Coordinates of C-alpha atoms in Angstrom, one line a residue:
X1 CA 98.1 65.5 -15.8
X2 CA 97.9 67.9 -12.8
X3 CA 99.1 70.9 -14.9
X4 CA 95.9 71.1 -16.8
X5 CA 93.4 73.2 -15.0
X6 CA 90.0 71.5 -14.7
X7 CA 87.9 74.6 -14.9
X8 CA 88.1 78.4 -15.0
X9 CA 88.5 78.5 -11.2
X10 CA 89.8 76.1 -8.6
X11 CA 86.7 74.0 -8.2
X12 CA 85.1 71.6 -10.5
X13 CA 81.3 72.1 -10.8
X14 CA 79.0 69.2 -9.9
X15 CA 77.6 66.8 -12.5
X16 CA 74.2 68.4 -11.9
X17 CA 75.4 71.6 -13.7
X18 CA 75.3 69.6 -16.9
X19 CA 71.6 69.0 -16.6
X20 CA 71.1 72.7 -17.4
X21 CA 72.8 72.3 -20.8
X22 CA 70.0 71.4 -23.1
X23 CA 72.1 70.7 -26.2
X24 CA 74.6 68.6 -24.3
X25 CA 71.8 66.4 -22.9
X26 CA 70.6 65.7 -26.5
X27 CA 74.2 65.0 -27.5
X28 CA 74.7 62.6 -24.7
X29 CA 71.5 60.8 -25.7
X30 CA 72.6 60.4 -29.3
X31 CA 76.1 59.3 -28.3
X32 CA 74.6 56.6 -26.1
X33 CA 71.9 55.3 -28.4
X34 CA 74.2 55.3 -31.4
X35 CA 76.9 53.4 -29.6
X36 CA 74.3 51.0 -28.1
X37 CA 72.9 50.3 -31.6
X38 CA 76.4 49.7 -33.1
X39 CA 77.2 47.2 -30.4
X40 CA 74.0 45.2 -31.0
X41 CA 74.6 45.2 -34.8
X42 CA 78.2 44.0 -34.5
X43 CA 77.3 41.1 -32.2
X44 CA 74.3 40.1 -34.3
X45 CA 76.3 40.0 -37.5
X46 CA 79.0 37.9 -35.9
X47 CA 76.4 35.4 -34.7
X48 CA 74.6 35.3 -38.0
X49 CA 77.8 34.8 -40.0
X50 CA 78.8 31.9 -37.9
X51 CA 75.4 30.3 -38.1
X52 CA 75.3 30.7 -41.9
X53 CA 78.9 29.4 -42.3
X54 CA 78.4 26.3 -40.2
X55 CA 75.7 25.1 -42.6
X56 CA 78.4 24.1 -45.1
X57 CA 81.8 24.7 -43.4
X58 CA 83.9 23.4 -40.5
X59 CA 84.3 25.1 -37.1
X60 CA 87.7 26.5 -38.1
X61 CA 86.5 27.8 -41.5
X62 CA 83.4 29.4 -39.9
X63 CA 85.5 31.1 -37.2
X64 CA 87.7 32.5 -39.9
X65 CA 84.6 34.0 -41.7
X66 CA 83.5 35.6 -38.4
X67 CA 86.9 37.2 -38.2
X68 CA 86.5 38.5 -41.8
X69 CA 83.6 40.7 -40.6
X70 CA 86.1 42.6 -38.5
X71 CA 88.5 43.0 -41.4
X72 CA 85.7 44.2 -43.7
X73 CA 84.7 46.8 -41.1
X74 CA 88.2 47.9 -40.4
X75 CA 89.5 48.6 -43.9
X76 CA 87.2 51.6 -44.6
X77 CA 88.1 53.0 -41.2
X78 CA 91.8 52.7 -42.0
X79 CA 91.4 54.2 -45.5
X80 CA 89.1 57.1 -44.4
X81 CA 90.5 58.0 -41.0
X82 CA 92.5 61.1 -42.1
X83 CA 89.8 62.7 -44.3
X84 CA 87.2 61.9 -41.6
X85 CA 89.2 63.7 -39.0
X86 CA 89.8 66.7 -41.3
X87 CA 86.1 66.8 -42.1
X88 CA 85.2 66.9 -38.4
X89 CA 87.5 69.9 -38.0
X90 CA 86.2 71.7 -41.1
X91 CA 82.5 71.0 -41.5
X92 CA 79.4 71.3 -39.3
X93 CA 79.8 68.3 -37.0
X94 CA 76.1 67.8 -36.5
X95 CA 75.5 67.4 -40.3
X96 CA 78.4 64.9 -40.4
X97 CA 76.7 62.8 -37.7
X98 CA 73.3 62.9 -39.5
X99 CA 74.8 61.7 -42.8
X100 CA 76.6 58.8 -40.9
X101 CA 73.4 57.8 -39.1
X102 CA 71.4 57.9 -42.3
X103 CA 73.9 55.4 -43.9
X104 CA 73.7 53.2 -40.8
X105 CA 69.9 53.2 -40.8
X106 CA 69.8 52.2 -44.5
X107 CA 72.4 49.4 -44.2
X108 CA 70.9 47.7 -41.1
X109 CA 67.4 48.0 -42.7
X110 CA 68.7 46.2 -45.8
X111 CA 70.2 43.5 -43.6
X112 CA 67.0 43.1 -41.6
X113 CA 64.9 42.7 -44.7
X114 CA 67.4 40.3 -46.3
X115 CA 67.3 38.1 -43.1
X116 CA 63.5 38.0 -43.1
X117 CA 63.3 37.2 -46.8
X118 CA 66.0 34.5 -46.5
X119 CA 68.5 36.4 -48.7
X120 CA 71.2 36.8 -46.0
X121 CA 74.6 35.3 -46.9
X122 CA 78.2 35.6 -45.8
X123 CA 78.9 37.9 -48.8
X124 CA 76.1 40.3 -47.9
X125 CA 77.3 40.4 -44.3
X126 CA 80.8 41.4 -45.4
X127 CA 79.4 44.2 -47.7
X128 CA 77.2 45.6 -44.9
X129 CA 80.2 45.4 -42.5
X130 CA 82.3 47.5 -45.0
X131 CA 79.5 50.1 -45.3
X132 CA 79.2 50.1 -41.5
X133 CA 82.9 50.7 -41.2
X134 CA 82.8 53.6 -43.7
X135 CA 80.1 55.3 -41.7
X136 CA 81.8 54.8 -38.3
X137 CA 85.0 56.2 -39.8
X138 CA 83.3 59.6 -40.0
X139 CA 81.0 59.2 -37.1
X140 CA 83.6 58.7 -34.4
X141 CA 85.7 61.9 -34.8
X142 CA 82.7 64.2 -35.4
X143 CA 81.0 62.8 -32.3
X144 CA 84.0 63.1 -30.1
X145 CA 84.7 66.6 -31.3
X146 CA 81.1 67.9 -31.0
X147 CA 80.6 67.3 -27.3
X148 CA 83.1 70.0 -26.0
X149 CA 81.4 72.6 -28.2
X150 CA 78.1 72.3 -26.3
X151 CA 79.3 73.1 -22.8
X152 CA 81.0 76.1 -21.1
X153 CA 84.7 75.6 -20.5
X154 CA 84.2 75.3 -16.7
X155 CA 82.1 72.2 -17.4
X156 CA 84.4 70.5 -19.8
X157 CA 86.0 68.1 -17.4
X158 CA 82.6 66.8 -16.3
X159 CA 81.4 66.6 -19.9
X160 CA 84.5 64.5 -20.8
X161 CA 83.8 62.1 -18.0
X162 CA 80.1 61.8 -19.0
X163 CA 81.0 61.4 -22.7
X164 CA 83.2 58.4 -21.7
X165 CA 80.4 57.1 -19.5
X166 CA 78.0 57.1 -22.4
X167 CA 80.3 55.1 -24.6
X168 CA 81.3 52.7 -21.8
X169 CA 77.8 52.0 -20.6
X170 CA 76.6 51.4 -24.2
X171 CA 79.5 49.0 -24.6
X172 CA 78.4 47.3 -21.5
X173 CA 74.7 47.0 -22.2
X174 CA 75.0 46.5 -26.0
X175 CA 76.6 43.1 -26.2
X176 CA 74.5 41.8 -23.4
X177 CA 71.3 43.0 -25.1
X178 CA 72.5 41.6 -28.4
X179 CA 73.0 38.2 -26.9
X180 CA 69.4 38.2 -25.7
X181 CA 68.0 39.5 -28.9
X182 CA 69.8 37.1 -31.2
X183 CA 68.6 34.2 -28.9
X184 CA 65.2 35.2 -30.2
X185 CA 66.2 35.9 -33.8
X186 CA 68.8 37.9 -35.8
X187 CA 66.1 40.0 -37.5
X188 CA 64.8 41.0 -34.0
X189 CA 68.3 42.3 -33.3
X190 CA 68.5 44.2 -36.6
X191 CA 65.1 45.9 -36.3
X192 CA 66.0 46.9 -32.8
X193 CA 69.2 48.5 -34.1
X194 CA 67.2 50.2 -36.8
X195 CA 64.9 51.8 -34.2
X196 CA 67.9 52.9 -32.1
X197 CA 69.6 54.6 -35.0
X198 CA 66.4 56.5 -35.7
X199 CA 66.2 57.7 -32.2
X200 CA 69.9 58.8 -32.3
X201 CA 69.2 60.8 -35.5
X202 CA 66.2 62.6 -33.9
X203 CA 68.4 63.6 -31.0
X204 CA 71.0 65.0 -33.2
X205 CA 68.3 67.1 -35.0
X206 CA 67.3 68.4 -31.6
X207 CA 70.7 70.1 -31.0
X208 CA 70.3 73.8 -31.7
X209 CA 73.7 75.2 -30.9
X210 CA 76.5 75.9 -33.4
X211 CA 78.3 72.7 -34.4
X212 CA 80.7 74.1 -37.0
X213 CA 84.3 74.4 -35.8
X214 CA 86.5 77.5 -36.3
X215 CA 88.1 77.4 -39.7
X216 CA 91.5 75.9 -39.6
X217 CA 94.0 77.5 -42.0
X218 CA 95.8 75.3 -44.5
X219 CA 95.0 72.6 -47.1
X220 CA 93.3 69.4 -46.2
X221 CA 96.6 67.5 -46.6
X222 CA 98.3 70.0 -44.2
X223 CA 95.6 69.6 -41.6
X224 CA 95.8 65.8 -41.8
X225 CA 99.6 65.8 -41.4
X226 CA 99.3 68.2 -38.5
X227 CA 96.9 65.7 -36.7
X228 CA 99.3 62.8 -37.2
X229 CA 102.3 64.9 -36.1
X230 CA 100.5 65.9 -32.9
X231 CA 99.6 62.3 -31.9
X232 CA 103.2 61.2 -32.6
X233 CA 104.7 64.0 -30.5
X234 CA 102.4 63.6 -27.5
X235 CA 103.8 60.3 -26.2
X236 CA 101.0 59.9 -23.6
X237 CA 98.4 60.1 -26.3
X238 CA 100.3 57.8 -28.7
X239 CA 101.3 55.3 -25.9
X240 CA 97.7 55.1 -24.6
X241 CA 96.0 54.5 -27.9
X242 CA 98.6 52.1 -29.2
X243 CA 98.5 50.1 -26.0
X244 CA 94.8 49.6 -26.6
X245 CA 95.5 48.7 -30.2
X246 CA 97.9 45.9 -29.6
X247 CA 96.4 44.5 -26.4
X248 CA 92.9 44.2 -27.7
X249 CA 94.2 43.2 -31.2
X250 CA 95.7 40.1 -29.6
X251 CA 93.2 39.5 -26.9
X252 CA 90.0 39.7 -28.8
X253 CA 88.5 36.5 -27.5
X254 CA 85.0 37.9 -27.4
X255 CA 84.9 37.7 -31.2
X256 CA 85.0 33.9 -30.9
X257 CA 82.0 33.7 -28.5
X258 CA 79.7 32.3 -31.2
X259 CA 82.3 29.5 -31.7
X260 CA 82.7 28.8 -28.0
X261 CA 78.9 28.8 -27.4
X262 CA 78.1 26.4 -30.2
X263 CA 81.1 24.1 -30.6
X264 CA 83.3 24.3 -27.4
X265 CA 80.9 24.7 -24.5
X266 CA 77.9 23.4 -26.4
X267 CA 75.4 25.8 -24.8
X268 CA 73.6 27.1 -27.9
X269 CA 72.1 30.6 -28.5
X270 CA 70.8 30.9 -24.9
X271 CA 74.3 30.2 -23.6
X272 CA 75.7 32.6 -26.1
X273 CA 73.5 35.3 -24.5
X274 CA 74.8 34.4 -21.1
X275 CA 78.4 34.5 -22.3
X276 CA 77.8 37.8 -24.0
X277 CA 76.5 39.2 -20.6
X278 CA 79.7 38.2 -18.8
X279 CA 81.9 41.2 -19.8
X280 CA 78.9 43.5 -19.2
X281 CA 78.6 42.2 -15.6
X282 CA 82.3 42.9 -14.8
X283 CA 82.3 46.2 -16.6
X284 CA 79.2 47.4 -14.7
X285 CA 80.7 46.5 -11.4
X286 CA 83.9 48.4 -12.2
X287 CA 82.0 51.3 -13.6
X288 CA 80.0 51.6 -10.3
X289 CA 83.3 51.3 -8.3
X290 CA 84.8 54.1 -10.4
X291 CA 81.8 56.3 -9.8
X292 CA 82.1 55.9 -6.1
X293 CA 85.9 55.8 -5.9
X294 CA 87.3 57.9 -8.8
X295 CA 91.0 57.4 -9.6
X296 CA 92.9 60.2 -8.0
X297 CA 96.5 59.1 -8.3
X298 CA 98.7 56.7 -10.4
X299 CA 96.3 56.7 -13.3
X300 CA 98.9 55.2 -15.6
X301 CA 99.6 52.3 -13.4
X302 CA 95.9 51.6 -13.1
X303 CA 95.6 51.4 -16.9
X304 CA 98.6 49.0 -17.3
X305 CA 97.2 46.8 -14.5
X306 CA 93.8 46.7 -16.3
X307 CA 95.3 45.6 -19.6
X308 CA 97.4 42.9 -17.8
X309 CA 94.4 41.5 -16.0
X310 CA 92.5 41.6 -19.3
X311 CA 95.1 39.3 -20.8
X312 CA 95.2 36.9 -17.9
X313 CA 91.4 36.6 -17.9
X314 CA 91.4 35.9 -21.7
X315 CA 93.7 32.9 -21.0
X316 CA 91.4 31.6 -18.3
X317 CA 88.4 31.9 -20.6
X318 CA 90.2 30.0 -23.4
X319 CA 91.1 27.1 -21.1
X320 CA 87.7 26.9 -19.4
X321 CA 85.4 24.0 -20.1
X322 CA 82.5 25.2 -17.9
X323 CA 79.9 27.8 -18.8
X324 CA 79.9 29.5 -15.5
X325 CA 83.7 29.6 -15.2
X326 CA 83.8 31.1 -18.7
X327 CA 81.3 33.7 -17.6
X328 CA 83.4 34.5 -14.5
X329 CA 86.5 34.9 -16.7
X330 CA 84.6 37.1 -19.1
X331 CA 83.4 39.2 -16.2
X332 CA 86.9 39.8 -15.0
X333 CA 87.9 40.6 -18.6
X334 CA 85.2 43.1 -19.0
X335 CA 86.0 44.8 -15.7
X336 CA 89.6 45.1 -16.5
X337 CA 88.9 46.5 -19.9
X338 CA 86.5 49.1 -18.4
X339 CA 89.3 50.3 -16.1
X340 CA 91.9 50.7 -18.8
X341 CA 89.5 52.3 -21.3
X342 CA 88.3 54.8 -18.7
X343 CA 91.8 56.0 -17.9
X344 CA 92.9 56.0 -21.6
X345 CA 90.0 58.0 -22.9
X346 CA 90.2 60.6 -20.1
X347 CA 94.0 61.1 -20.6
X348 CA 93.7 61.5 -24.3
X349 CA 90.8 64.0 -24.2
X350 CA 92.4 66.1 -21.4
X351 CA 95.7 66.7 -23.3
X352 CA 94.1 67.5 -26.7
X353 CA 93.2 71.2 -27.6
X354 CA 89.8 71.8 -29.1
X355 CA 90.9 72.7 -32.6
X356 CA 92.7 69.3 -32.8
X357 CA 89.9 67.1 -31.4
X358 CA 88.5 65.9 -34.7
X359 CA 91.9 64.8 -36.1
X360 CA 93.1 63.3 -32.9
X361 CA 89.8 61.5 -32.5
X362 CA 90.1 60.1 -36.0
X363 CA 93.6 58.7 -35.3
X364 CA 92.3 57.3 -32.0
X365 CA 89.3 55.8 -33.8
X366 CA 91.4 54.0 -36.3
X367 CA 93.5 52.5 -33.5
X368 CA 90.4 51.5 -31.7
X369 CA 88.9 50.1 -34.9
X370 CA 92.1 48.2 -35.5
X371 CA 92.0 46.7 -32.0
X372 CA 88.4 45.6 -32.3
X373 CA 87.8 44.8 -36.0
X374 CA 91.3 43.6 -36.8
X375 CA 91.3 41.8 -33.4
X376 CA 88.3 39.9 -34.7
X377 CA 90.2 39.1 -37.9
X378 CA 93.3 38.0 -36.0
X379 CA 91.2 35.8 -33.8
X380 CA 89.6 34.2 -36.8
X381 CA 92.9 33.6 -38.5
X382 CA 94.6 32.1 -35.4
X383 CA 91.5 30.0 -34.8
X384 CA 91.9 28.6 -38.3
X385 CA 95.4 27.5 -37.4
X386 CA 95.2 26.7 -33.6
X387 CA 91.5 26.2 -33.1
X388 CA 89.3 28.5 -31.0
X389 CA 90.8 27.5 -27.6
X390 CA 94.4 28.0 -28.9
X391 CA 93.4 31.3 -30.4
X392 CA 92.1 32.6 -27.1
X393 CA 95.1 31.5 -25.1
X394 CA 97.5 32.9 -27.7
X395 CA 95.7 36.2 -27.6
X396 CA 95.8 36.4 -23.8
X397 CA 99.5 35.7 -23.6
X398 CA 100.1 38.3 -26.3
X399 CA 98.1 41.0 -24.4
X400 CA 100.2 40.4 -21.2
X401 CA 103.4 40.6 -23.2
X402 CA 102.3 43.9 -24.8
X403 CA 101.5 45.3 -21.4
X404 CA 105.1 44.6 -20.2
X405 CA 106.7 46.0 -23.4
X406 CA 104.6 49.2 -23.4
X407 CA 105.4 49.9 -19.7
X408 CA 109.0 49.9 -20.7
X409 CA 108.6 51.9 -24.0
X410 CA 106.4 54.6 -22.6
X411 CA 107.6 55.6 -19.1
X412 CA 105.7 58.9 -19.2
X413 CA 102.4 57.0 -19.7
X414 CA 103.3 54.6 -16.8
X415 CA 104.0 57.6 -14.6
X416 CA 100.8 59.5 -15.5
X417 CA 99.3 60.5 -12.2
X418 CA 96.1 62.6 -11.8
X419 CA 93.1 62.6 -14.1
X420 CA 92.4 66.3 -13.9

């Protein structure tokens, strides 16, 4: 990656220079609050689905329904990813974000009211998950593509790093906060999410700069094909996002945490909150380590190592019978995931030109959505067959196998060196 100049001169400005960019600060705030809210909503819906299903169904059947939330959220992302990327490269990106946040505010409010009134059901949760997926399909590419428009070119490398940090820290804090909130009640988690989405929308409204990209020539279909062709040709981009897809698709043990908390470790909602904090603990420690010791060389090897450790920690979690050993395994899992995600996101954004960012981000988002939401579905299906413990172990073994296979299939990704 060393052939990409980090700025207009030979030096990279300090992070303090970003503090002078008013619009970027509001953007960073909306990126963080929106991601934080989405994490809380996702965790709360999984816990509530399992609690509702266990009233009348077995452990295996209830775990399967938890996985169905992931499938319901993923299908709209898959179906809408190409038009969402094209929209991010054609329309005002700020307006796209506001429309998405409005949809999320209304859907989570409906879910909160239904929970308070006692109307919540597995069917309602699946409908809300589908609406949530449709909104995030358009939110992700517009959000990713907007950030670089709000800073001078010389600050772009710093902005990319801080964009990643916003998403990563929200992914750290969100599940941990959700575990604590659902221990109190599901409606508490939903109303908190509602407030966070509202803050995110206000921050978007505070951005004054131009958010409409330069007009791209060609029809919508031509632009969508161009985005797909670019991702396919850039083997570092394709290898990085597909590695994440298959590794997390197989190793999505965190989707089964409600099952483990209630019927494997028998620790209830309080224990669920502690388990949910496990990945956050590990990810926080690794994030702090990366801040003090940024990766300078052999970035590709670091990413592959992170995915491999992620798989091994998933196996350890599945086999554990102790709450604290499970928390330790989840902490290692979270730290390894943080390492691989940091490298992947930085690599992808650095090699993508600005006029392609929306479409590349949309393709990346469908891969990420597949890894997370379809990973939940895969875990639910396998848990229906092998039970929750067997599903976790199976997923961990699969993640390790994918790491070895991708290291062979994508040598350029394995040899990626500097994150500059």
